[in-house]
Short mmCIF file of C-alpha atoms and ligand atoms in Angstrom, two decimals:
data_model
loop_
_atom_site.label_atom_id
_atom_site.label_comp_id
_atom_site.label_asym_id
_atom_site.label_seq_id
_atom_site.Cartn_x
_atom_site.Cartn_y
_atom_site.Cartn_z
CA MET A 1 191.69 -67.37 189.55
CA VAL A 2 194.37 -66.20 191.97
CA GLU A 3 191.64 -64.68 194.12
CA ASP A 4 189.87 -68.00 194.13
CA MET A 5 192.94 -69.79 195.23
CA THR A 6 193.47 -67.54 198.10
CA THR A 7 189.92 -67.04 199.42
CA PRO A 8 189.19 -69.75 201.95
CA LEU A 9 185.69 -71.42 201.70
CA LEU A 10 185.66 -71.62 205.50
CA SER A 11 186.98 -68.68 207.41
CA ASP A 12 189.29 -69.35 210.32
CA SER A 13 186.72 -67.95 212.62
CA GLU A 14 184.31 -70.57 211.66
CA ALA A 15 186.77 -73.40 212.60
CA PRO A 16 186.47 -74.62 216.14
CA SER A 17 189.40 -73.76 218.40
CA ASP A 18 190.27 -77.42 219.05
CA ALA A 19 190.44 -78.16 215.28
CA LEU A 20 193.53 -79.60 213.55
CA PRO A 21 196.36 -77.22 212.83
CA VAL A 22 195.27 -74.98 210.04
CA ARG A 23 197.16 -75.25 206.76
CA LEU A 24 198.01 -72.50 204.19
CA THR A 25 194.39 -71.88 203.10
CA GLY A 26 192.53 -72.72 206.26
CA LEU A 27 190.00 -74.68 204.46
CA THR A 28 188.58 -77.85 205.69
CA VAL A 29 186.17 -80.26 204.10
CA ALA A 30 184.60 -83.44 205.23
CA ILE A 31 184.12 -86.64 203.27
CA LEU A 32 181.49 -89.00 204.40
CA GLY A 33 182.45 -92.63 203.41
CA SER A 34 185.97 -94.17 203.26
CA GLY A 35 185.69 -96.11 199.90
CA ASP A 36 187.56 -95.71 196.59
CA PHE A 37 186.17 -92.25 195.66
CA SER A 38 186.67 -90.97 199.21
CA ARG A 39 190.34 -91.98 199.19
CA SER A 40 191.10 -90.52 195.72
CA LEU A 41 189.26 -87.33 196.53
CA ALA A 42 191.15 -86.97 199.71
CA VAL A 43 194.41 -87.41 197.80
CA ARG A 44 193.46 -84.58 195.38
CA LEU A 45 192.25 -82.34 198.21
CA VAL A 46 195.27 -82.75 200.29
CA ALA A 47 197.47 -82.05 197.13
CA SER A 48 195.47 -78.86 196.73
CA GLY A 49 196.32 -77.66 200.14
CA VAL A 50 192.91 -78.45 201.65
CA ARG A 51 192.42 -80.02 205.10
CA VAL A 52 190.32 -83.23 204.92
CA VAL A 53 188.39 -85.02 207.61
CA VAL A 54 186.95 -88.37 206.63
CA GLY A 55 183.82 -89.38 208.43
CA SER A 56 183.33 -93.22 208.67
CA ARG A 57 180.81 -95.46 210.21
CA CYS A 58 183.60 -97.52 211.60
CA VAL A 59 186.96 -95.74 211.84
CA ASN A 60 188.83 -98.71 213.26
CA ARG A 61 188.09 -100.79 210.07
CA ILE A 62 190.03 -98.35 207.94
CA PRO A 63 193.62 -99.73 207.29
CA SER A 64 196.37 -97.45 208.25
CA GLY A 65 198.04 -95.75 205.30
CA LEU A 66 194.88 -95.88 203.14
CA PHE A 67 194.48 -92.14 203.27
CA PRO A 68 197.37 -89.71 202.71
CA ASP A 69 199.18 -88.18 205.69
CA GLY A 70 197.31 -85.40 207.32
CA VAL A 71 193.80 -86.70 206.69
CA GLU A 72 191.98 -87.04 209.84
CA LEU A 73 189.64 -90.04 210.42
CA ARG A 74 186.68 -89.57 212.64
CA ASN A 75 183.22 -90.90 213.05
CA GLN A 76 180.51 -89.41 210.86
CA GLU A 77 179.27 -86.87 213.40
CA GLY A 78 182.76 -85.89 214.55
CA ALA A 79 183.85 -85.20 211.00
CA LEU A 80 180.89 -82.72 210.49
CA SER A 81 181.63 -80.62 213.44
CA GLN A 82 184.54 -78.83 211.82
CA VAL A 83 183.29 -78.03 208.41
CA CYS A 84 180.72 -76.36 206.23
CA LEU A 85 181.26 -78.39 203.00
CA VAL A 86 180.70 -82.20 203.03
CA PHE A 87 181.26 -84.62 200.16
CA MET A 88 178.77 -87.55 200.23
CA ALA A 89 181.23 -90.28 198.94
CA MET A 90 178.75 -93.15 199.34
CA PHE A 91 176.03 -94.74 197.22
CA PRO A 92 172.65 -92.86 197.19
CA GLU A 93 170.87 -95.80 198.63
CA HIS A 94 172.73 -95.19 201.97
CA TYR A 95 171.78 -91.54 202.29
CA CYS A 96 168.79 -92.41 204.51
CA SER A 97 171.27 -93.95 206.98
CA LEU A 98 172.45 -90.40 207.67
CA LEU A 99 168.95 -88.99 208.64
CA GLY A 100 170.00 -88.97 212.28
CA LEU A 101 172.72 -86.40 211.26
CA GLN A 102 170.14 -83.98 209.81
CA SER A 103 170.81 -81.26 212.43
CA ALA A 104 174.60 -81.66 212.12
CA LEU A 105 174.26 -81.37 208.33
CA ALA A 106 171.96 -78.35 208.49
CA GLY A 107 173.31 -75.19 206.77
CA LYS A 108 176.20 -77.20 205.33
CA VAL A 109 176.93 -77.64 201.59
CA LEU A 110 176.44 -81.25 200.62
CA VAL A 111 178.17 -82.35 197.41
CA ASP A 112 176.46 -85.29 195.91
CA VAL A 113 179.16 -87.24 193.81
CA SER A 114 176.93 -90.22 192.91
CA ASN A 115 176.38 -91.59 189.41
CA GLY A 116 172.87 -92.80 188.17
CA ALA A 117 172.19 -96.46 188.24
CA LYS A 118 170.87 -96.58 184.68
CA VAL A 119 170.69 -94.24 181.72
CA ASN A 120 166.97 -94.35 181.28
CA ILE A 121 165.60 -93.81 184.76
CA HIS A 122 162.53 -91.93 185.74
CA GLY A 123 161.78 -89.99 188.92
CA PRO A 124 163.98 -87.62 190.86
CA SER A 125 167.76 -87.63 190.54
CA ASN A 126 169.92 -88.70 193.54
CA ALA A 127 170.74 -85.12 194.22
CA GLU A 128 167.16 -84.17 194.26
CA ARG A 129 166.42 -86.99 196.71
CA LEU A 130 169.27 -85.87 198.90
CA ALA A 131 167.84 -82.35 198.91
CA GLU A 132 164.53 -83.85 200.02
CA LEU A 133 166.09 -85.82 202.83
CA PHE A 134 168.04 -82.76 204.05
CA PRO A 135 165.98 -79.70 203.36
CA ASP A 136 168.05 -77.48 205.57
CA SER A 137 171.36 -78.25 203.70
CA LEU A 138 172.58 -76.85 200.44
CA VAL A 139 172.91 -79.69 198.05
CA VAL A 140 175.25 -79.37 195.08
CA LYS A 141 175.68 -81.97 192.41
CA GLY A 142 179.34 -82.34 191.10
CA PHE A 143 182.42 -84.32 190.66
CA ASN A 144 180.60 -87.50 189.64
CA THR A 145 181.98 -87.21 186.13
CA VAL A 146 185.58 -87.35 187.46
CA SER A 147 186.96 -90.78 187.94
CA THR A 148 189.15 -91.84 190.85
CA TRP A 149 192.05 -92.19 188.34
CA GLU A 150 191.66 -88.52 187.34
CA LEU A 151 191.48 -87.47 190.97
CA GLN A 152 194.67 -89.35 191.88
CA THR A 153 196.67 -88.44 188.76
CA GLY A 154 195.67 -84.75 188.97
CA ALA A 155 193.50 -82.85 186.46
CA HIS A 156 196.28 -82.54 183.94
CA ASP A 157 196.18 -86.21 182.89
CA GLY A 158 192.44 -86.61 182.81
CA SER A 159 189.37 -84.53 181.87
CA ARG A 160 189.43 -81.13 183.37
CA GLN A 161 185.64 -80.55 183.31
CA VAL A 162 183.58 -80.78 186.43
CA MET A 163 179.88 -80.30 185.77
CA ILE A 164 178.13 -78.58 188.77
CA CYS A 165 174.49 -77.77 189.44
CA SER A 166 172.53 -76.56 192.44
CA ASN A 167 169.51 -74.55 193.52
CA SER A 168 171.70 -72.73 196.05
CA THR A 169 173.88 -70.02 194.46
CA GLU A 170 175.95 -69.90 197.67
CA GLY A 171 176.59 -73.56 197.77
CA LYS A 172 177.43 -73.67 194.11
CA LYS A 173 179.89 -70.76 194.44
CA LYS A 174 181.72 -72.63 197.19
CA VAL A 175 181.94 -75.88 195.13
CA VAL A 176 182.99 -73.95 192.01
CA GLN A 177 185.87 -72.32 193.98
CA LEU A 178 186.96 -75.61 195.37
CA ALA A 179 186.96 -77.27 191.99
CA ARG A 180 189.19 -74.49 190.58
CA ARG A 181 191.44 -74.90 193.52
CA MET A 182 191.73 -78.56 192.68
CA GLY A 183 192.80 -77.77 189.09
CA PHE A 184 189.54 -78.62 187.40
CA HIS A 185 187.40 -76.55 185.14
CA PRO A 186 184.01 -76.09 186.66
CA VAL A 187 181.02 -75.95 184.35
CA ASP A 188 177.85 -74.44 185.81
CA MET A 189 175.01 -76.54 184.57
CA GLY A 190 172.28 -74.45 186.35
CA GLY A 191 169.68 -75.61 188.91
CA LEU A 192 169.49 -78.95 190.55
CA SER A 193 167.04 -80.20 187.99
CA ALA A 194 170.11 -80.71 185.65
CA ALA A 195 171.37 -83.32 188.11
CA ARG A 196 169.75 -86.22 186.24
CA GLU A 197 171.62 -85.29 183.09
CA ILE A 198 174.91 -84.96 185.02
CA GLU A 199 174.41 -88.29 186.77
CA VAL A 200 173.88 -90.27 183.69
CA ALA A 201 176.61 -88.59 181.73
CA PRO A 202 179.38 -90.99 182.88
CA LEU A 203 177.06 -94.03 181.89
CA ARG A 204 176.49 -93.06 178.31
CA LEU A 205 178.32 -95.20 175.80
CA PHE A 206 179.61 -93.06 172.98
CA PRO A 207 176.20 -91.33 172.58
CA SER A 208 177.04 -89.32 169.51
CA TRP A 209 178.81 -92.31 167.81
CA SER A 210 176.16 -94.98 167.72
CA GLY A 211 174.40 -93.63 164.61
CA PRO A 212 177.60 -93.03 162.49
CA VAL A 213 179.10 -96.34 163.54
CA VAL A 214 175.84 -98.23 162.59
CA VAL A 215 175.78 -96.46 159.23
CA THR A 216 179.40 -97.16 158.51
CA PHE A 217 179.05 -100.77 159.51
CA LEU A 218 175.88 -101.19 157.30
CA LEU A 219 177.74 -99.65 154.39
CA PHE A 220 180.60 -102.02 155.02
CA LEU A 221 178.22 -105.07 155.16
CA PHE A 222 176.52 -103.89 151.88
CA PHE A 223 179.77 -103.47 149.92
CA TYR A 224 181.23 -106.64 151.34
CA GLY A 225 178.07 -108.61 150.57
CA TYR A 226 177.85 -107.14 147.18
CA GLY A 227 181.42 -107.99 146.41
CA PHE A 228 180.93 -111.50 147.72
CA LEU A 229 177.91 -112.07 145.53
CA ARG A 230 179.48 -110.56 142.42
CA GLY A 231 182.96 -111.83 142.62
CA ILE A 232 182.68 -115.12 144.56
CA LEU A 233 179.35 -116.74 145.02
CA LEU A 234 177.75 -116.23 141.60
CA PRO A 235 180.98 -117.20 139.66
CA TYR A 236 181.15 -120.30 141.88
CA LEU A 237 177.58 -121.24 141.25
CA ALA A 238 177.74 -120.49 137.51
CA GLN A 239 181.26 -121.76 136.65
CA GLY A 240 182.34 -123.66 139.69
CA HIS A 241 185.16 -121.17 140.08
CA ASN A 242 186.55 -121.27 143.61
CA ALA A 243 187.60 -117.81 144.78
CA PHE A 244 186.59 -118.05 148.49
CA TYR A 245 190.19 -117.23 149.47
CA ARG A 246 189.25 -113.64 148.58
CA LEU A 247 187.02 -113.37 151.59
CA ALA A 248 189.76 -112.54 154.14
CA PHE A 249 191.73 -109.84 152.34
CA ASP A 250 190.59 -108.88 148.86
CA LEU A 251 186.92 -108.18 149.73
CA VAL A 252 187.84 -106.13 152.83
CA GLU A 253 190.33 -104.24 150.74
CA GLU A 254 187.77 -103.50 148.16
CA SER A 255 185.03 -102.61 150.53
CA LEU A 256 186.97 -100.14 152.80
CA PRO A 257 187.56 -97.43 150.10
CA ALA A 258 183.92 -97.64 148.95
CA VAL A 259 182.72 -97.24 152.51
CA ALA A 260 185.31 -94.33 153.07
CA LEU A 261 184.04 -92.54 149.98
CA VAL A 262 180.33 -92.85 150.71
CA THR A 263 180.80 -91.87 154.36
CA LEU A 264 182.70 -88.77 153.32
CA ALA A 265 179.83 -87.90 150.92
CA LEU A 266 177.43 -88.39 153.83
CA VAL A 267 179.38 -85.71 155.77
CA TYR A 268 178.58 -83.03 153.13
CA LEU A 269 175.14 -84.20 152.04
CA PRO A 270 173.21 -82.74 155.08
CA GLY A 271 174.83 -79.34 154.53
CA LEU A 272 173.45 -79.42 151.00
CA PHE A 273 169.98 -80.38 152.17
CA ALA A 274 170.08 -77.57 154.67
CA ALA A 275 171.19 -75.07 152.01
CA TRP A 276 168.38 -76.21 149.58
CA LEU A 277 165.82 -76.08 152.41
CA GLN A 278 166.82 -72.57 153.33
CA LEU A 279 166.64 -71.48 149.68
CA TRP A 280 163.21 -73.11 149.28
CA ARG A 281 161.84 -71.67 152.48
CA GLY A 282 163.43 -68.25 151.90
CA THR A 283 164.54 -67.96 155.53
CA LYS A 284 167.00 -69.39 157.96
CA TYR A 285 164.62 -68.74 160.90
CA ARG A 286 162.68 -71.94 160.56
CA ARG A 287 164.04 -75.02 162.26
CA PHE A 288 165.34 -77.87 160.23
CA PRO A 289 163.56 -81.22 160.60
CA SER A 290 165.03 -83.18 163.51
CA TRP A 291 166.49 -85.95 161.37
CA LEU A 292 168.50 -83.29 159.55
CA ASP A 293 169.57 -81.62 162.83
CA ASN A 294 170.79 -84.94 164.14
CA TRP A 295 172.56 -85.78 160.91
CA MET A 296 174.36 -82.31 160.93
CA GLN A 297 175.46 -82.93 164.49
CA ARG A 298 177.02 -86.30 163.53
CA ARG A 299 179.12 -84.95 160.68
CA LYS A 300 182.39 -84.99 162.67
CA GLN A 301 181.95 -88.70 163.65
CA LEU A 302 181.07 -89.59 160.09
CA GLY A 303 184.22 -87.69 158.90
CA LEU A 304 186.48 -89.51 161.38
CA LEU A 305 185.06 -92.92 160.42
CA SER A 306 185.60 -92.09 156.77
CA PHE A 307 189.23 -91.22 157.67
CA LEU A 308 189.56 -94.50 159.55
CA CYS A 309 188.31 -96.52 156.53
CA ALA A 310 190.49 -94.56 154.16
CA ALA A 311 193.59 -95.06 156.47
CA LEU A 312 192.87 -98.85 156.62
CA HIS A 313 192.45 -99.00 152.94
CA GLY A 314 196.01 -97.37 152.64
CA VAL A 315 197.45 -99.93 155.00
CA TYR A 316 195.76 -102.82 153.18
CA SER A 317 197.03 -101.53 149.83
CA LEU A 318 200.56 -101.37 151.20
CA CYS A 319 200.26 -104.95 152.28
CA LEU A 320 199.19 -106.12 148.86
CA PRO A 321 202.83 -106.98 147.71
CA LEU A 322 203.27 -109.15 150.88
CA ARG A 323 200.48 -111.41 150.04
CA ARG A 324 201.36 -115.03 149.11
CA ILE A 325 199.08 -114.87 146.11
CA THR A 326 200.83 -111.74 144.80
CA VAL A 327 204.21 -113.32 145.02
CA HIS A 328 202.90 -116.50 143.39
CA ARG A 329 201.45 -114.64 140.44
CA LEU A 330 204.56 -112.53 140.00
CA VAL A 331 206.92 -115.46 140.02
CA ASN A 332 204.51 -117.47 137.71
CA THR A 333 204.21 -114.65 135.19
CA ALA A 334 208.07 -114.16 135.15
CA TYR A 335 208.64 -117.89 134.65
CA THR A 336 206.05 -117.99 131.82
CA GLN A 337 207.64 -115.03 130.15
CA VAL A 338 211.11 -116.40 130.43
CA LYS A 339 210.00 -119.73 129.15
CA ALA A 340 208.28 -118.17 126.16
CA GLY A 341 211.03 -115.72 125.68
CA THR A 342 208.72 -112.68 125.85
CA GLU A 343 208.64 -109.61 128.11
CA GLU A 344 206.10 -107.29 129.45
CA PRO A 345 205.47 -104.46 126.93
CA TRP A 346 205.93 -100.89 128.16
CA ASP A 347 202.55 -99.47 128.72
CA GLU A 348 202.98 -95.69 129.07
CA LEU A 349 199.21 -95.01 129.41
CA GLY A 350 198.91 -97.65 132.06
CA VAL A 351 201.82 -96.05 134.01
CA TRP A 352 200.07 -92.62 133.79
CA ARG A 353 196.84 -94.20 135.05
CA SER A 354 198.42 -95.98 138.03
CA ASP A 355 200.54 -92.89 138.95
CA LEU A 356 197.48 -90.60 138.80
CA TYR A 357 195.43 -93.10 140.78
CA LEU A 358 198.12 -93.47 143.49
CA SER A 359 198.82 -89.71 143.68
CA CYS A 360 195.12 -88.72 144.08
CA GLY A 361 194.75 -91.39 146.77
CA VAL A 362 197.81 -90.34 148.76
CA LEU A 363 196.82 -86.64 148.49
CA GLY A 364 193.15 -87.36 149.47
CA LEU A 365 194.30 -89.30 152.46
CA GLY A 366 196.64 -86.43 153.45
CA VAL A 367 193.81 -83.88 153.29
CA LEU A 368 191.53 -86.29 155.15
CA SER A 369 194.21 -86.52 157.95
CA LEU A 370 194.30 -82.75 158.21
CA LEU A 371 190.50 -82.66 158.68
CA ALA A 372 190.71 -85.25 161.26
CA ILE A 373 193.34 -83.48 163.15
CA THR A 374 191.53 -80.15 163.08
CA SER A 375 188.37 -81.93 164.39
CA LEU A 376 190.26 -82.53 167.70
CA PRO A 377 188.96 -79.81 170.17
CA THR A 378 192.51 -78.79 171.20
CA VAL A 379 193.42 -78.12 167.54
CA GLY A 380 190.04 -76.81 166.53
CA ASN A 381 190.02 -74.36 169.37
CA THR A 382 193.07 -72.66 168.02
CA LEU A 383 191.29 -71.75 164.81
CA ASN A 384 188.96 -68.90 164.32
CA TRP A 385 185.56 -69.49 162.64
CA ARG A 386 186.72 -68.57 159.14
CA GLU A 387 189.87 -70.89 159.44
CA PHE A 388 187.73 -73.70 160.85
CA THR A 389 185.16 -73.37 157.97
CA PHE A 390 187.91 -73.27 155.37
CA VAL A 391 189.47 -76.43 156.75
CA GLN A 392 186.30 -78.43 157.39
CA SER A 393 184.36 -77.26 154.23
CA GLY A 394 186.92 -76.09 151.72
CA LEU A 395 189.50 -78.74 152.39
CA GLY A 396 186.74 -81.31 152.95
CA TYR A 397 185.48 -80.75 149.38
CA ILE A 398 189.05 -81.03 148.10
CA ALA A 399 189.40 -84.33 149.86
CA LEU A 400 186.11 -85.49 148.35
CA THR A 401 187.23 -84.42 144.79
CA LEU A 402 190.60 -86.13 145.22
CA SER A 403 188.82 -89.31 146.41
CA ILE A 404 186.51 -89.37 143.44
CA MET A 405 189.42 -88.83 141.10
CA HIS A 406 191.38 -91.58 142.85
CA THR A 407 188.32 -93.96 142.22
CA LEU A 408 187.80 -92.81 138.54
CA PHE A 409 191.50 -93.22 137.73
CA PHE A 410 191.18 -96.69 139.28
CA GLY A 411 188.26 -97.46 137.10
CA TRP A 412 189.85 -95.71 133.98
CA ASP A 413 188.10 -97.19 130.97
CA PHE A 414 187.41 -100.56 132.55
CA ALA A 415 183.91 -99.41 133.40
CA PHE A 416 183.07 -99.27 129.76
CA HIS A 417 184.06 -102.91 129.15
CA ILE A 418 181.32 -105.56 129.17
CA GLU A 419 183.57 -107.85 131.41
CA ALA A 420 183.17 -105.27 134.20
CA TYR A 421 179.53 -106.31 134.47
CA PRO A 422 179.48 -109.99 135.22
CA PHE A 423 175.93 -111.09 135.95
CA TYR A 424 174.90 -107.53 134.97
CA MET A 425 176.42 -106.24 138.25
CA PRO A 426 178.66 -103.14 138.07
CA PRO A 427 181.84 -103.09 140.03
CA SER A 428 181.53 -101.77 143.63
CA TYR A 429 183.74 -98.70 143.04
CA LEU A 430 181.16 -97.50 140.40
CA LEU A 431 178.34 -97.83 142.99
CA ALA A 432 180.47 -96.03 145.54
CA VAL A 433 181.27 -93.06 143.34
CA VAL A 434 177.60 -92.20 142.54
CA LEU A 435 176.62 -90.39 145.76
CA PRO A 436 179.92 -88.40 146.05
CA CYS A 437 179.46 -87.19 142.40
CA ILE A 438 175.95 -86.13 143.14
CA VAL A 439 177.12 -84.25 146.24
CA LEU A 440 179.87 -82.54 144.24
CA VAL A 441 177.57 -81.58 141.45
CA CYS A 442 174.92 -80.12 143.86
CA ARG A 443 177.69 -78.24 145.62
CA CYS A 444 178.79 -76.72 142.39
CA PHE A 445 175.12 -75.57 141.63
CA LEU A 446 175.07 -73.88 145.04
CA LEU A 447 178.20 -71.81 143.86
CA LEU A 448 176.37 -70.49 140.79
CA PRO A 449 176.19 -66.66 141.43
CA CYS A 450 172.39 -66.29 141.41
CA ILE A 451 171.95 -69.11 144.07
CA PHE A 452 175.08 -68.29 146.03
CA THR A 453 174.04 -64.61 146.42
CA ARG A 454 170.42 -65.54 147.58
CA LEU A 455 171.81 -68.11 150.02
CA THR A 456 174.29 -65.76 151.44
CA ARG A 457 171.52 -63.14 151.99
CA ILE A 458 169.38 -65.66 153.71
CA ARG A 459 172.27 -66.69 156.01
CA ARG A 460 172.79 -63.00 156.90
CA GLY A 461 169.14 -62.74 158.09
CA TRP A 462 167.17 -61.79 154.96
CA GLU A 463 163.80 -63.43 154.56
CA SER A 464 161.51 -63.68 151.55
CA LYS A 465 158.26 -61.74 151.79
CA HIS A 466 156.34 -64.93 152.16
CA ASN A 467 158.12 -65.42 155.57
CA CYS A 468 157.55 -62.03 157.09
CA PRO A 469 153.85 -61.14 156.64
CA VAL A 470 153.85 -58.43 159.36
CA LEU A 471 156.72 -56.45 157.69
CA GLN A 472 155.09 -56.96 154.29
CA HIS A 473 151.83 -55.46 155.74
CA HIS A 474 153.63 -52.28 156.67
CA HIS A 475 155.76 -52.22 153.51
CA VAL A 476 158.91 -52.34 155.50
CA VAL A 477 162.00 -54.13 153.97
CA PRO A 478 164.19 -55.94 156.54
CA ASN A 479 167.77 -54.65 156.64
CA GLY A 480 167.03 -52.44 153.75
CA ILE A 481 167.31 -55.38 151.30
CA PRO A 482 164.47 -55.34 148.82
P1 NAP B 501 182.78 -97.64 197.74
O1 NAP B 501 184.16 -97.96 197.55
O2 NAP B 501 181.84 -98.87 197.90
O3 NAP B 501 182.50 -96.76 199.07
C1 NAP B 501 181.22 -96.38 199.60
C2 NAP B 501 181.40 -96.03 201.11
O4 NAP B 501 180.15 -95.58 201.58
C3 NAP B 501 181.86 -97.09 202.02
O5 NAP B 501 183.22 -97.19 202.03
C4 NAP B 501 181.26 -96.72 203.29
O6 NAP B 501 182.31 -96.04 204.07
C5 NAP B 501 180.19 -95.62 202.92
N1 NAP B 501 178.89 -95.77 203.57
C6 NAP B 501 178.18 -94.95 204.33
N2 NAP B 501 177.10 -95.42 204.69
C7 NAP B 501 177.05 -96.66 204.22
C8 NAP B 501 176.01 -97.71 204.31
N3 NAP B 501 174.94 -97.53 204.97
N4 NAP B 501 176.33 -98.87 203.74
C9 NAP B 501 177.45 -99.04 202.97
N5 NAP B 501 178.34 -98.08 202.88
C10 NAP B 501 178.13 -96.93 203.59
O7 NAP B 501 182.18 -96.84 196.61
P2 NAP B 501 182.85 -95.58 195.79
O8 NAP B 501 183.49 -96.18 194.54
O9 NAP B 501 183.79 -94.88 196.67
O10 NAP B 501 181.67 -94.74 195.30
C11 NAP B 501 181.04 -93.81 196.17
C12 NAP B 501 180.19 -92.92 195.47
O11 NAP B 501 180.99 -92.13 194.55
C13 NAP B 501 179.13 -93.49 194.67
O12 NAP B 501 177.92 -92.79 194.77
C14 NAP B 501 179.63 -93.46 193.26
O13 NAP B 501 178.56 -93.37 192.23
C15 NAP B 501 180.38 -92.17 193.27
N6 NAP B 501 181.52 -92.14 192.21
C16 NAP B 501 182.40 -93.16 192.26
C17 NAP B 501 183.47 -93.06 191.21
C18 NAP B 501 184.55 -94.10 191.29
O14 NAP B 501 185.35 -94.11 190.27
N7 NAP B 501 184.58 -94.98 192.18
C19 NAP B 501 183.42 -92.07 190.31
C20 NAP B 501 182.50 -91.13 190.36
C21 NAP B 501 181.46 -91.17 191.36
P3 NAP B 501 182.42 -96.31 205.70
O15 NAP B 501 182.20 -97.78 205.93
O16 NAP B 501 183.70 -95.77 206.05
O17 NAP B 501 181.20 -95.51 206.29
#
């Protein structure tokens, strides 16, 4: 790193004698274009001790003070005479306007900073087209994933990653060194064919979140719709009982924990499928079906969405006493009791039930918060593999168990009363608890010694005879395990 910082990309001998006074590093780069990206890039380069020459089609049009002190403004050709590394800070459709500069750009490293126009675009990438236009230059793709804000504020406040790819090892090396000097963390993505992926990276809208968000939203719609039908619409149609006021708060408050519980179960379900599949196949060396692969990759997002719903449920529950209807009922009950000269009887069992219900809920939310925090890369990176698995799997199942207990204590024995099934519809918390219970029971099965031992052996590379016909033919046992 220190070496990188001190090794100039352009040796002093390469710089022409009439060049600007050489700074600490002696490095000079050119930026073609004087727009937003060019300005921010110049700020960052100057702050990194790099000399910058901006090449513009019309230098006179650039307002004074737009670029930081020390940046030299020249015409496009003039800017190129001093450097071996050029940033193309313009839109790719304008690259052809530089064809007249082909010889001036020959042998130089051209950094293509452009983003793709659309996510699903066919044909060569911008960088590949640039390489076709300037075959004698060394085209490197990079810096397009860095925003102007990140460039101006410095790498410390923004993303530190800069994805870089090129077919020229020499060109890539120079850009990697420069990125490090600017305080970024260069990531080598390989040859120029990776440019298309890098170009669309800033255009993607939460690519790994869409599936989990849709699933969570559909679950919410299901529980909300079910609650509406069971608790509002059918009673209204059957008895004329108007409870539409429950739409805004009650139903949301009822649906959120159900969604949180089912989503949490969906985090652990694919792991169980994978384990059963490995047991059934007797090997871990066969790929999972793509739907299972995708599902496994979305577990973190599902977990975070479950945490969000659980946290919202907590906030909603805390707001319950503030509701006008709660105050109304409380005052009315007190008034009725005072008038009748009666008082609420002490219900010890009820107190136990509500305390257990609340306690499991608070503990479950606490463990879920821990899971959410450790899923942050900065925290997760400080854990070794065993610690991470313990937190995400061990504590995850504890959170699931606590959430199931929270629901069961809430239901208590009400689930056995006929009034809990108006119109033959069970309460939504009963529906919500089914999948988590199945997940928990299946997990317990996997812990049975005969199953656990076989699964552990498979995960350490053992395969059933059925899966290794060649070894079977020679009567050789893999890893010495019969
Ligand atoms: P911009 O503000 O519109 O600047 C583009 C510059 O291109 C112009 O100022 C112009 O400078 C120059 N240019 C050269 N030949 C041109 C021609 N024939 N017609 C028009 N302009 C020409 O755009 P920008 O935001 O700086 O973006 C530049 C590139 O950076 C784009 O490829 C973009 O995808 C990429 N990028 C931008 C950001 C961002 O946050 N803005 C982030 C990542 C990547 P002169 O008039 O001085 O020649």
